[in-house]
Coordinates of C-alpha atoms and ligand atoms in Angstrom, one line a residue:
M218 CA -13.2 22.2 -6.3
S219 CA -16.8 21.5 -6.8
V220 CA -17.4 19.6 -3.6
Q221 CA -17.6 21.9 -0.6
P222 CA -18.8 19.9 2.4
A223 CA -19.4 21.7 5.7
Q224 CA -16.3 22.0 7.8
T225 CA -16.4 19.7 10.7
D226 CA -14.0 17.9 12.9
K227 CA -15.5 14.5 12.1
L228 CA -15.1 11.9 9.3
P229 CA -18.2 10.4 7.7
S230 CA -19.9 7.8 9.9
D231 CA -19.3 5.1 7.3
F232 CA -15.6 5.8 7.2
L233 CA -13.6 2.5 7.5
W234 CA -10.6 2.5 9.7
G235 CA -8.3 -0.2 11.1
F236 CA -5.0 -1.9 10.5
A237 CA -3.5 -3.7 7.6
T238 CA -1.4 -6.8 7.3
A239 CA -0.3 -9.3 4.6
S240 CA -0.4 -13.1 4.6
F241 CA 3.3 -13.8 4.2
Q242 CA 4.3 -11.1 6.7
I243 CA 2.3 -12.5 9.6
E244 CA 1.0 -16.0 9.1
G245 CA 4.1 -18.3 9.3
S246 CA 3.0 -22.0 9.3
T247 CA 4.3 -22.3 5.7
T248 CA 3.7 -26.1 5.5
A249 CA 0.5 -26.3 7.5
D250 CA -2.8 -27.7 6.2
G251 CA -1.6 -28.4 2.6
R252 CA -0.3 -24.9 1.8
G253 CA 1.9 -24.9 -1.3
K254 CA 5.2 -23.0 -1.4
S255 CA 5.2 -19.3 -2.3
W256 CA 8.2 -17.8 -4.0
W257 CA 9.1 -15.9 -0.9
D258 CA 9.5 -19.1 1.1
D259 CA 12.8 -20.1 -0.5
F260 CA 13.9 -16.6 -1.6
A261 CA 14.0 -15.4 2.0
K262 CA 16.3 -18.3 2.9
L263 CA 18.9 -17.5 0.2
P264 CA 22.1 -15.9 1.7
G265 CA 22.0 -12.1 1.7
K266 CA 18.3 -11.7 0.7
T267 CA 17.1 -10.5 4.1
L268 CA 19.0 -8.1 6.3
D269 CA 19.0 -10.4 9.3
G270 CA 19.1 -13.7 7.3
R271 CA 15.7 -14.6 8.7
D272 CA 12.6 -15.9 6.8
G273 CA 8.8 -16.1 7.0
D274 CA 8.4 -19.6 8.3
V275 CA 7.1 -18.4 11.7
A276 CA 6.7 -14.6 11.2
T277 CA 4.2 -13.5 13.9
D278 CA 2.6 -17.0 14.0
S279 CA -0.7 -15.5 13.2
Y280 CA -1.9 -18.7 11.4
N281 CA -2.1 -20.1 14.9
R282 CA -2.8 -17.0 16.9
W283 CA -5.5 -15.5 14.6
E284 CA -8.2 -15.4 17.3
D285 CA -5.9 -13.5 19.7
D286 CA -5.1 -11.1 16.9
L287 CA -8.8 -10.5 16.2
D288 CA -9.3 -9.8 19.9
L289 CA -6.5 -7.3 19.7
L290 CA -8.3 -5.6 16.9
V291 CA -11.4 -5.4 19.1
S292 CA -9.4 -3.9 21.9
Y293 CA -8.3 -1.2 19.4
G294 CA -11.9 -0.5 18.5
V295 CA -11.5 -0.8 14.7
N296 CA -14.4 -1.2 12.3
S297 CA -12.4 -2.8 9.6
Y298 CA -9.3 -5.0 9.0
R299 CA -7.3 -5.4 5.9
F300 CA -5.5 -8.7 5.3
S301 CA -4.4 -10.8 2.3
I302 CA -5.1 -14.3 1.2
A303 CA -2.2 -16.6 0.4
W304 CA -2.9 -17.9 -3.1
S305 CA -0.9 -21.1 -2.3
R306 CA -3.1 -21.9 0.7
I307 CA -6.2 -21.9 -1.7
I308 CA -4.5 -23.5 -4.7
P309 CA -1.2 -25.0 -3.6
L310 CA 0.1 -25.3 -7.1
G311 CA -1.6 -22.1 -8.2
G312 CA -2.9 -23.0 -11.7
R313 CA -6.4 -23.2 -13.1
N314 CA -6.3 -27.0 -13.5
D315 CA -4.7 -27.6 -10.1
P316 CA -6.6 -28.9 -7.0
V317 CA -8.2 -26.5 -4.5
N318 CA -7.2 -26.9 -0.9
E319 CA -10.3 -27.0 1.3
A320 CA -8.3 -26.6 4.5
G321 CA -6.9 -23.3 3.2
I322 CA -10.4 -22.1 2.3
Q323 CA -11.6 -23.1 5.7
W324 CA -8.9 -21.2 7.5
Y325 CA -9.8 -17.9 5.7
S326 CA -13.5 -18.6 6.1
N327 CA -13.0 -18.9 9.9
L328 CA -11.0 -15.7 9.9
I329 CA -13.8 -13.8 8.0
D330 CA -16.5 -15.2 10.3
G331 CA -14.4 -14.3 13.3
L332 CA -14.1 -10.7 12.0
L333 CA -17.8 -10.4 11.3
K334 CA -18.7 -11.9 14.7
R335 CA -16.7 -9.1 16.2
G336 CA -18.4 -6.4 14.1
I337 CA -15.3 -5.8 11.9
T338 CA -15.6 -5.4 8.1
P339 CA -13.1 -7.6 6.2
F340 CA -11.1 -5.7 3.5
V341 CA -9.3 -8.4 1.5
T342 CA -6.3 -8.3 -0.8
L343 CA -6.0 -11.2 -3.2
Y344 CA -2.4 -10.8 -4.0
H345 CA 0.2 -9.3 -1.7
W346 CA 3.3 -10.7 -3.3
D347 CA 3.3 -14.4 -2.3
L348 CA 3.0 -16.1 -5.7
P349 CA 2.7 -19.9 -5.7
Q350 CA 6.3 -21.1 -6.4
A351 CA 4.9 -23.7 -8.8
L352 CA 3.7 -21.0 -11.2
Y353 CA 7.2 -19.4 -11.3
D354 CA 8.7 -22.9 -11.9
R355 CA 6.1 -23.6 -14.6
Y356 CA 6.2 -20.5 -16.7
G357 CA 8.1 -17.7 -15.0
G358 CA 5.2 -16.3 -13.0
W359 CA 4.2 -12.8 -13.9
L360 CA 6.6 -12.9 -16.9
S361 CA 4.1 -15.0 -18.8
R362 CA 0.6 -14.2 -20.0
E363 CA -0.4 -17.6 -18.8
I364 CA -0.7 -16.1 -15.4
I365 CA -3.7 -14.0 -16.3
E366 CA -6.0 -17.0 -16.5
D367 CA -4.6 -18.6 -13.5
Y368 CA -5.0 -15.4 -11.4
V369 CA -8.6 -14.9 -12.6
N370 CA -9.4 -18.5 -11.7
Y371 CA -7.9 -18.0 -8.2
A372 CA -9.9 -14.8 -7.8
K373 CA -13.0 -16.6 -8.9
I374 CA -12.6 -19.2 -6.2
C375 CA -12.2 -16.4 -3.6
F376 CA -15.3 -14.6 -4.9
E377 CA -17.3 -17.9 -4.8
R378 CA -16.2 -19.0 -1.4
F379 CA -15.8 -15.7 0.5
G380 CA -17.8 -13.1 -1.5
D381 CA -21.0 -13.7 0.4
R382 CA -19.2 -12.1 3.4
V383 CA -16.4 -10.0 1.8
K384 CA -17.6 -6.7 0.2
F385 CA -14.2 -5.0 -0.3
W386 CA -11.7 -6.6 -2.7
L387 CA -8.3 -5.5 -3.7
T388 CA -6.8 -7.4 -6.6
H389 CA -3.2 -6.5 -6.1
N390 CA -1.0 -4.8 -3.5
E391 CA 1.6 -2.4 -5.0
P392 CA 2.3 -3.9 -8.4
W393 CA 5.3 -1.5 -8.7
C394 CA 7.1 -3.5 -6.0
V395 CA 6.4 -6.8 -7.8
S396 CA 7.7 -5.5 -11.1
V397 CA 10.5 -3.2 -10.2
L398 CA 11.7 -4.6 -6.9
G399 CA 11.2 -8.2 -7.9
H400 CA 12.2 -8.0 -11.6
G401 CA 14.3 -4.9 -11.9
R402 CA 16.3 -4.2 -8.8
G403 CA 16.1 -7.8 -7.8
V404 CA 15.6 -7.2 -4.1
F405 CA 12.2 -8.9 -3.7
A406 CA 11.2 -12.4 -4.8
P407 CA 11.9 -13.7 -7.4
G408 CA 15.0 -11.5 -7.3
R409 CA 15.6 -11.1 -11.0
S410 CA 17.9 -8.4 -12.3
S411 CA 20.4 -7.5 -15.0
D412 CA 22.9 -7.1 -12.2
R413 CA 24.7 -10.5 -12.3
T414 CA 26.2 -10.0 -8.8
R415 CA 22.6 -10.2 -7.6
S416 CA 20.9 -12.6 -9.9
P417 CA 22.0 -15.2 -12.5
E418 CA 19.1 -14.3 -14.7
G419 CA 16.8 -11.4 -15.5
D420 CA 16.7 -8.3 -17.7
S421 CA 16.0 -5.1 -15.8
S422 CA 15.4 -3.1 -19.0
T423 CA 12.4 -5.2 -20.2
E424 CA 11.1 -7.6 -17.5
P425 CA 9.6 -5.1 -15.1
W426 CA 7.4 -3.6 -17.8
I427 CA 6.3 -7.1 -19.0
V428 CA 5.4 -8.0 -15.5
G429 CA 3.6 -4.8 -14.9
H430 CA 1.6 -5.3 -18.0
N431 CA 0.5 -8.8 -17.0
L432 CA -0.3 -7.6 -13.5
I433 CA -2.6 -5.0 -14.9
L434 CA -4.3 -7.4 -17.2
A435 CA -4.8 -10.0 -14.5
H436 CA -6.3 -7.3 -12.3
A437 CA -8.6 -6.0 -15.1
Y438 CA -9.9 -9.5 -16.1
A439 CA -10.5 -10.3 -12.4
C440 CA -12.5 -7.1 -12.0
K441 CA -14.5 -7.9 -15.2
L442 CA -15.3 -11.3 -13.9
Y443 CA -16.4 -9.9 -10.6
R444 CA -18.7 -7.3 -12.2
E445 CA -20.2 -9.8 -14.6
Q446 CA -20.8 -12.7 -12.2
F447 CA -20.7 -11.6 -8.6
K448 CA -21.1 -7.9 -8.0
E449 CA -24.8 -7.7 -8.3
S450 CA -25.6 -10.6 -6.0
Q451 CA -22.8 -9.9 -3.6
D452 CA -23.1 -6.2 -3.6
G453 CA -19.4 -5.5 -3.1
T454 CA -16.7 -3.4 -4.7
I455 CA -13.3 -4.2 -6.3
G456 CA -10.2 -2.2 -7.1
I457 CA -6.4 -2.2 -7.0
T458 CA -4.1 -0.7 -4.4
L459 CA -1.0 1.2 -5.7
N460 CA 2.0 2.5 -3.9
G461 CA 2.8 6.1 -4.5
D462 CA 4.6 8.7 -2.5
M463 CA 4.2 12.4 -3.1
A464 CA 6.9 14.0 -5.4
L465 CA 7.6 17.7 -4.9
P466 CA 10.1 19.8 -6.9
Y467 CA 13.4 20.3 -5.1
D468 CA 13.2 24.0 -5.9
D469 CA 11.5 26.4 -8.3
S470 CA 13.5 25.6 -11.4
P471 CA 11.5 24.5 -14.4
E472 CA 13.5 21.4 -14.8
N473 CA 12.9 20.3 -11.2
I474 CA 9.2 21.1 -11.4
A475 CA 9.1 18.9 -14.5
A476 CA 11.1 16.2 -12.7
A477 CA 8.5 16.0 -9.9
Q478 CA 5.8 15.4 -12.5
H479 CA 8.0 12.7 -14.2
A480 CA 8.5 11.0 -10.9
L481 CA 4.8 10.9 -10.3
D482 CA 4.2 9.7 -13.9
V483 CA 6.5 6.7 -13.3
A484 CA 6.0 6.0 -9.6
I485 CA 2.3 6.9 -9.5
G486 CA 0.9 7.6 -13.0
A487 CA 2.4 4.4 -14.2
T488 CA 3.1 2.7 -10.9
C489 CA 4.2 -0.3 -12.5
L490 CA 2.2 1.1 -15.3
S491 CA -1.1 0.7 -13.8
Q492 CA -2.7 3.9 -12.7
D493 CA -3.0 5.9 -15.9
P494 CA -4.0 2.8 -18.0
I495 CA -6.6 1.8 -15.4
Y496 CA -8.0 5.3 -14.7
L497 CA -7.2 7.3 -17.8
G498 CA -6.9 4.7 -20.6
D499 CA -3.1 4.7 -21.4
Y500 CA 0.4 4.9 -20.1
P501 CA 1.6 8.5 -19.5
E502 CA 3.4 10.0 -22.5
Y503 CA 6.6 10.4 -20.5
M504 CA 6.6 6.6 -20.0
K505 CA 6.0 5.9 -23.6
D506 CA 8.9 8.2 -24.7
M507 CA 11.2 6.9 -22.0
L508 CA 10.7 3.2 -22.8
G509 CA 9.7 3.1 -26.5
D510 CA 9.3 -0.4 -27.8
R511 CA 10.1 -1.9 -24.4
L512 CA 6.7 -0.7 -23.1
P513 CA 4.1 -3.4 -24.0
R514 CA 0.9 -2.1 -25.5
F515 CA -2.7 -3.1 -25.0
T516 CA -4.8 -4.5 -27.8
P517 CA -8.1 -2.6 -28.3
E518 CA -10.0 -5.4 -26.5
E519 CA -7.6 -5.3 -23.5
H520 CA -7.7 -1.6 -23.4
A521 CA -11.5 -1.7 -23.0
V522 CA -11.2 -4.2 -20.1
V523 CA -8.4 -2.2 -18.4
L524 CA -10.0 1.2 -18.6
G525 CA -12.2 1.9 -15.6
S526 CA -11.5 -1.6 -14.1
S527 CA -10.8 -0.3 -10.6
E528 CA -13.9 1.1 -8.9
F529 CA -11.9 3.2 -6.5
Y530 CA -8.4 4.4 -5.9
G531 CA -6.6 2.2 -3.4
M532 CA -3.7 4.1 -2.0
N533 CA -0.6 3.0 -0.1
T534 CA 1.6 5.9 0.8
Y535 CA 4.4 6.5 3.2
T536 CA 6.4 9.6 2.4
T537 CA 7.3 12.5 0.1
N538 CA 10.3 12.9 -2.1
L539 CA 12.0 16.1 -3.3
C540 CA 12.8 15.7 -6.9
K541 CA 15.7 16.9 -9.1
A542 CA 16.0 16.3 -12.8
G543 CA 18.8 13.9 -13.7
G544 CA 20.2 10.4 -13.2
D545 CA 19.4 7.4 -15.4
D546 CA 17.2 5.4 -13.0
E547 CA 14.1 4.6 -15.2
F548 CA 12.3 3.1 -12.2
Q549 CA 12.2 6.7 -10.8
G550 CA 11.5 8.3 -14.1
K551 CA 15.1 9.4 -14.5
V552 CA 14.7 11.7 -11.5
E553 CA 16.8 11.9 -8.4
Y554 CA 15.2 11.8 -4.9
T555 CA 16.3 13.6 -1.8
F556 CA 14.9 14.5 1.6
T557 CA 17.4 17.4 2.0
R558 CA 16.1 20.8 1.1
P559 CA 18.3 23.4 -0.7
D560 CA 19.0 25.0 2.7
G561 CA 20.4 21.8 4.0
T562 CA 17.4 21.0 6.4
Q563 CA 15.6 17.7 6.3
L564 CA 12.0 17.4 5.0
G565 CA 10.9 15.5 8.1
T566 CA 11.8 12.9 10.8
Q567 CA 13.9 10.1 9.4
A568 CA 12.5 6.5 9.8
H569 CA 14.5 3.3 10.2
C570 CA 14.4 2.7 6.5
A571 CA 16.3 5.1 4.3
W572 CA 13.3 5.8 1.9
L573 CA 10.9 7.1 4.6
Q574 CA 10.6 10.5 6.3
D575 CA 7.5 12.0 7.9
Y576 CA 5.9 14.8 6.0
P577 CA 2.1 15.1 6.5
E578 CA 1.8 18.1 4.1
G579 CA 2.9 15.8 1.3
F580 CA 0.3 13.3 2.3
R581 CA -2.4 15.9 2.1
A582 CA -1.1 17.2 -1.3
L583 CA -1.0 13.6 -2.6
L584 CA -4.6 13.0 -1.6
N585 CA -5.6 16.2 -3.4
Y586 CA -3.5 15.4 -6.5
L587 CA -4.9 11.8 -6.8
Y588 CA -8.5 12.8 -6.3
K589 CA -8.2 15.6 -8.8
R590 CA -6.4 13.5 -11.4
Y591 CA -8.3 10.3 -11.2
S592 CA -11.7 11.4 -9.8
K593 CA -12.2 8.2 -7.8
P594 CA -13.1 7.7 -4.2
I595 CA -9.8 7.0 -2.3
Y596 CA -9.3 4.2 0.1
V597 CA -6.1 4.7 2.0
T598 CA -5.1 1.1 2.5
E599 CA -1.6 1.6 4.0
N600 CA 0.2 4.3 5.8
G601 CA 2.8 3.9 8.5
F602 CA 6.2 4.6 10.0
A603 CA 9.2 2.5 11.3
V604 CA 10.9 4.2 14.2
K605 CA 14.7 4.4 13.9
D606 CA 16.5 1.7 15.9
E607 CA 13.4 0.4 17.5
N608 CA 14.7 -3.2 16.9
V609 CA 17.5 -2.6 19.4
M610 CA 15.6 -0.7 22.0
P611 CA 14.5 -2.2 25.3
L612 CA 10.7 -3.0 25.3
E613 CA 9.6 0.0 27.4
Q614 CA 11.5 2.4 25.1
A615 CA 10.1 0.8 22.0
L616 CA 6.5 1.1 23.3
A617 CA 7.0 4.9 23.8
D618 CA 7.2 5.3 20.0
H619 CA 7.1 9.1 19.8
D620 CA 8.1 9.5 16.2
R621 CA 5.4 7.1 15.1
V622 CA 2.8 9.0 17.2
Q623 CA 3.9 12.2 15.5
Y624 CA 3.6 10.6 12.1
F625 CA 0.0 9.5 12.8
K626 CA -0.9 12.8 14.4
G627 CA 0.2 14.6 11.3
N628 CA -1.4 12.2 8.8
T629 CA -4.7 11.9 10.6
A630 CA -4.9 15.7 10.7
A631 CA -4.1 15.7 6.9
I632 CA -6.9 13.2 6.3
L633 CA -9.4 15.3 8.2
A634 CA -8.4 18.5 6.4
A635 CA -8.4 16.7 3.0
V636 CA -12.0 15.5 3.6
N637 CA -13.5 18.5 5.3
E638 CA -11.5 21.4 3.9
D639 CA -10.4 20.2 0.4
G640 CA -13.5 18.0 -0.4
V641 CA -11.5 14.9 -1.2
D642 CA -13.6 11.7 -1.1
I643 CA -11.7 9.5 1.3
R644 CA -13.4 6.3 2.5
S645 CA -10.9 4.4 4.6
Y646 CA -7.6 4.6 6.5
F647 CA -5.6 1.5 7.4
A648 CA -2.5 2.0 9.5
W649 CA 0.4 -0.3 8.5
S650 CA 0.7 -2.4 10.5
L651 CA -1.3 -4.2 13.2
L652 CA 1.9 -6.0 14.3
D653 CA 5.6 -5.7 13.8
N654 CA 6.2 -8.4 11.2
F655 CA 8.3 -9.8 8.4
E656 CA 9.4 -6.7 6.5
W657 CA 10.4 -8.5 3.3
A658 CA 14.1 -7.8 2.4
D659 CA 14.6 -6.1 5.8
G660 CA 13.7 -9.3 7.6
Y661 CA 12.6 -8.4 11.2
V662 CA 14.9 -5.5 11.6
T663 CA 12.5 -2.8 10.5
R664 CA 9.4 -2.6 12.7
F665 CA 6.3 -1.0 11.3
G666 CA 3.9 -2.3 13.9
L667 CA 1.6 -0.2 16.1
T668 CA 1.8 -3.4 18.3
Y669 CA 5.3 -4.6 19.4
V670 CA 6.0 -8.2 18.9
D671 CA 8.5 -10.0 21.0
Y672 CA 9.7 -12.6 18.5
D673 CA 11.0 -14.9 21.3
T674 CA 7.6 -15.3 23.0
Q675 CA 5.3 -14.0 20.3
K676 CA 3.7 -11.8 22.9
R677 CA 2.1 -8.6 21.6
Y678 CA 2.3 -5.2 23.3
P679 CA 0.4 -2.1 22.2
K680 CA 2.7 0.8 21.4
D681 CA 1.8 4.4 22.3
S682 CA 0.9 4.9 18.6
A683 CA -1.8 2.2 18.8
K684 CA -3.3 4.1 21.7
F685 CA -3.1 7.4 19.8
V686 CA -4.7 6.0 16.7
T687 CA -7.4 4.2 18.6
Q688 CA -8.3 7.4 20.5
W689 CA -8.2 9.6 17.5
F690 CA -10.6 7.5 15.4
K691 CA -12.9 7.0 18.4
E692 CA -13.2 10.8 18.5
H693 CA -13.4 11.4 14.8
V694 CA -15.6 8.5 13.4
T695 CA -18.9 8.7 15.1
S696 CA -20.6 5.5 14.4
A697 CA -20.2 2.0 12.9
P698 CA -20.2 1.7 9.1
E699 CA -23.5 1.4 7.2
P700 CA -24.1 -1.7 5.1
L701 CA -21.6 -1.8 2.4
K702 CA -22.2 0.0 -0.9
A703 CA -20.1 0.3 -4.1
P704 CA -18.8 3.9 -4.7
E705 CA -20.9 6.2 -6.7
P706 CA -19.8 7.3 -10.2
T707 CA -17.5 10.3 -10.1
K708 CA -16.3 13.2 -12.3
E709 CA -14.0 13.1 -15.3
P710 CA -10.2 12.8 -14.6
Q711 CA -8.2 16.0 -15.2
H712 CA -4.7 17.2 -15.6
V713 CA -3.3 18.6 -12.3
E714 CA -0.5 21.2 -11.7
L715 CA 1.9 20.2 -9.0
P716 CA 2.4 22.2 -5.8
K717 CA 5.8 23.4 -4.7
A718 CA 7.5 22.2 -1.6
D719 CA 7.6 24.6 1.2
G720 CA 11.1 25.7 1.9
E721 CA 11.0 25.3 5.6
A722 CA 12.6 22.9 8.0
A723 CA 10.3 20.4 9.8
P724 CA 10.2 20.9 13.6
T725 CA 12.8 18.7 15.2
D726 CA 12.8 16.9 18.5
S727 CA 16.4 15.8 18.6
A728 CA 18.2 16.3 21.9
T729 CA 20.6 18.8 20.3
S730 CA 18.0 21.2 18.9
S731 CA 14.6 21.0 20.5
P732 CA 12.3 24.0 19.8
T733 CA 10.0 25.0 22.6
V734 CA 6.4 23.6 22.5
E735 CA 5.1 27.1 21.7
T736 CA 7.5 27.7 18.9
K737 CA 6.7 24.3 17.5
K738 CA 2.9 25.0 17.6
K739 CA 3.4 28.3 15.9
T740 CA 5.7 26.8 13.3
K741 CA 3.2 24.0 12.7
R742 CA 0.3 26.5 12.4
A743 CA 2.3 28.7 10.0
R744 CA 3.3 25.7 7.9
F745 CA -0.2 24.4 7.7
A746 CA -1.6 27.9 6.8
R747 CA 1.0 28.3 4.0
F748 CA 0.4 24.7 2.9
T749 CA -3.4 25.3 2.7
A750 CA -2.8 28.5 0.8
Y751 CA -0.6 26.9 -1.8
I752 CA -2.7 23.8 -2.2
S753 CA -5.8 25.9 -2.7
T754 CA -4.0 27.8 -5.4
F755 CA -2.8 24.8 -7.3
L756 CA -6.1 23.0 -7.1
G757 CA -8.2 26.1 -7.6
I758 CA -10.3 25.5 -4.5
Ligands
PNW165 C1 4.6 -1.7 1.5 N1 9.9 1.3 -0.9 O1 5.8 -2.0 0.8 C2 3.9 -3.1 1.5 O2 2.6 -3.1 1.0 C3 4.0 -3.8 2.8 O3 3.9 -5.1 2.7 C4 5.2 -3.3 3.6 O4 5.5 -4.0 4.8 C5 5.1 -1.8 3.8 O5 4.9 -1.1 2.7 C6 6.3 -1.2 4.6 O6 7.4 -1.3 3.8 C7 6.8 -1.1 0.5 O7 11.0 0.8 -1.1 C8 8.0 -1.7 0.2 O8 9.7 2.5 -1.1 C9 9.0 -0.9 -0.2 C10 8.8 0.5 -0.4 C11 7.6 1.0 -0.2 C12 6.5 0.2 0.2

């Protein structure tokens, strides 16, 4: 790699770190101060849509407790906080000709002022999945191109009213989830799917790709507007944040090596189609072949607006999948995922949700892959872990969240190594999440918080992981961030070869097989040495 910074055990002094949340997952107060309905309000109340049958009406009550939550952030010593704005608090009916709700504007304005007063940089997501219900009723939400103008109008109001104080904007959170989970698998609002046992309407073979296309266009036109009308005077930066987990080949076979690349092409390269269009100019070839006419195309004018629209790479990542060729699941690029290695061992520690295991080597590999492929500064906007069965543990036991501490130990070490050894330009790290909260289709069963929330009293309790992360960043980020600047231009994107998965079992802490501390240390060192070696080879560093 061309960038070879001096090796140090510190992150840059302007590195942003903190916690992330999203409006619908924490705010509650769904009818307060003129808020309009979002499509999650009623969807969560439908029988069978959330694991515990609970909804977002109260959540962590952060609409009322926002000052306490900001004080909690201060106690953790963060220098930044990522939150999202609920579109239907700003424009209750959502559309460009609908009235603006001053009470909603005031609430976010107070939140932003409260952060700045505490020396915390706001990092703001415009759309974290809570579409105004009225826009779905009016024209089908993201299925219609109408939404592009409505979204851009909403973004404009946010830039006008908050952009004097907000310098970091994210247009969308994880568009793949909106398109695939909302319009393909039917597990997130609006719950559309071809599966008629799940939904009376929807077409999983076409709708996710239409939705993805409109999400990209809405993002791109909002970025264009920001750059043309606000960027210079407000001196901020804007981008999109995409979900993408590392994909490694299950074994050395050529078809499984290809499968891992296909998984990345669909889950990341296309993550709901956005990454390659935005950063490289078009959908990956594999996507085009797989979907044929079902994949919408950009007009030349749209293409010009989409390409280069994101000024940085916003990255939400949680895990690593081992990939095998096969299956017919287009949403995974016709690739099968597993956490079980050929020798029967598990890749890492299992989380409460089936899709998540801890594998820090994969996180480091992904940071390298993305930086090499897209050549943009990376803002890690979400990364976190849900401890198995935490929801049924007594408080004391839940607070001693060993598996989550291990997760953050591994991933903070990976960040440091990626910055200082691999030369990856990483500018932020936000742990998901500040609080246990409404985990979408999982209801309140799956807890991602570094702070425990007792939902009966709404009392907050820092878990051991919050203490670990706080201490780690205190030691590794030396001073407060400098005044905010947009990222500098970077190199040309490139094709990247994938690394291979190491064939070794992760250290285990289970009561039945607990290696000694010394063995664990040695194993860890050996794994990291081998990992560094292979990553160096595949990246040519
Ligand atoms: C992200 N998956 O969602 C979201 O941005 C958060 O709102 C959410 O709470 C967090 O991760 C934890 O889940 C995801 O099925 C939802 O792989 C689902 C998946 C991944 C991320």
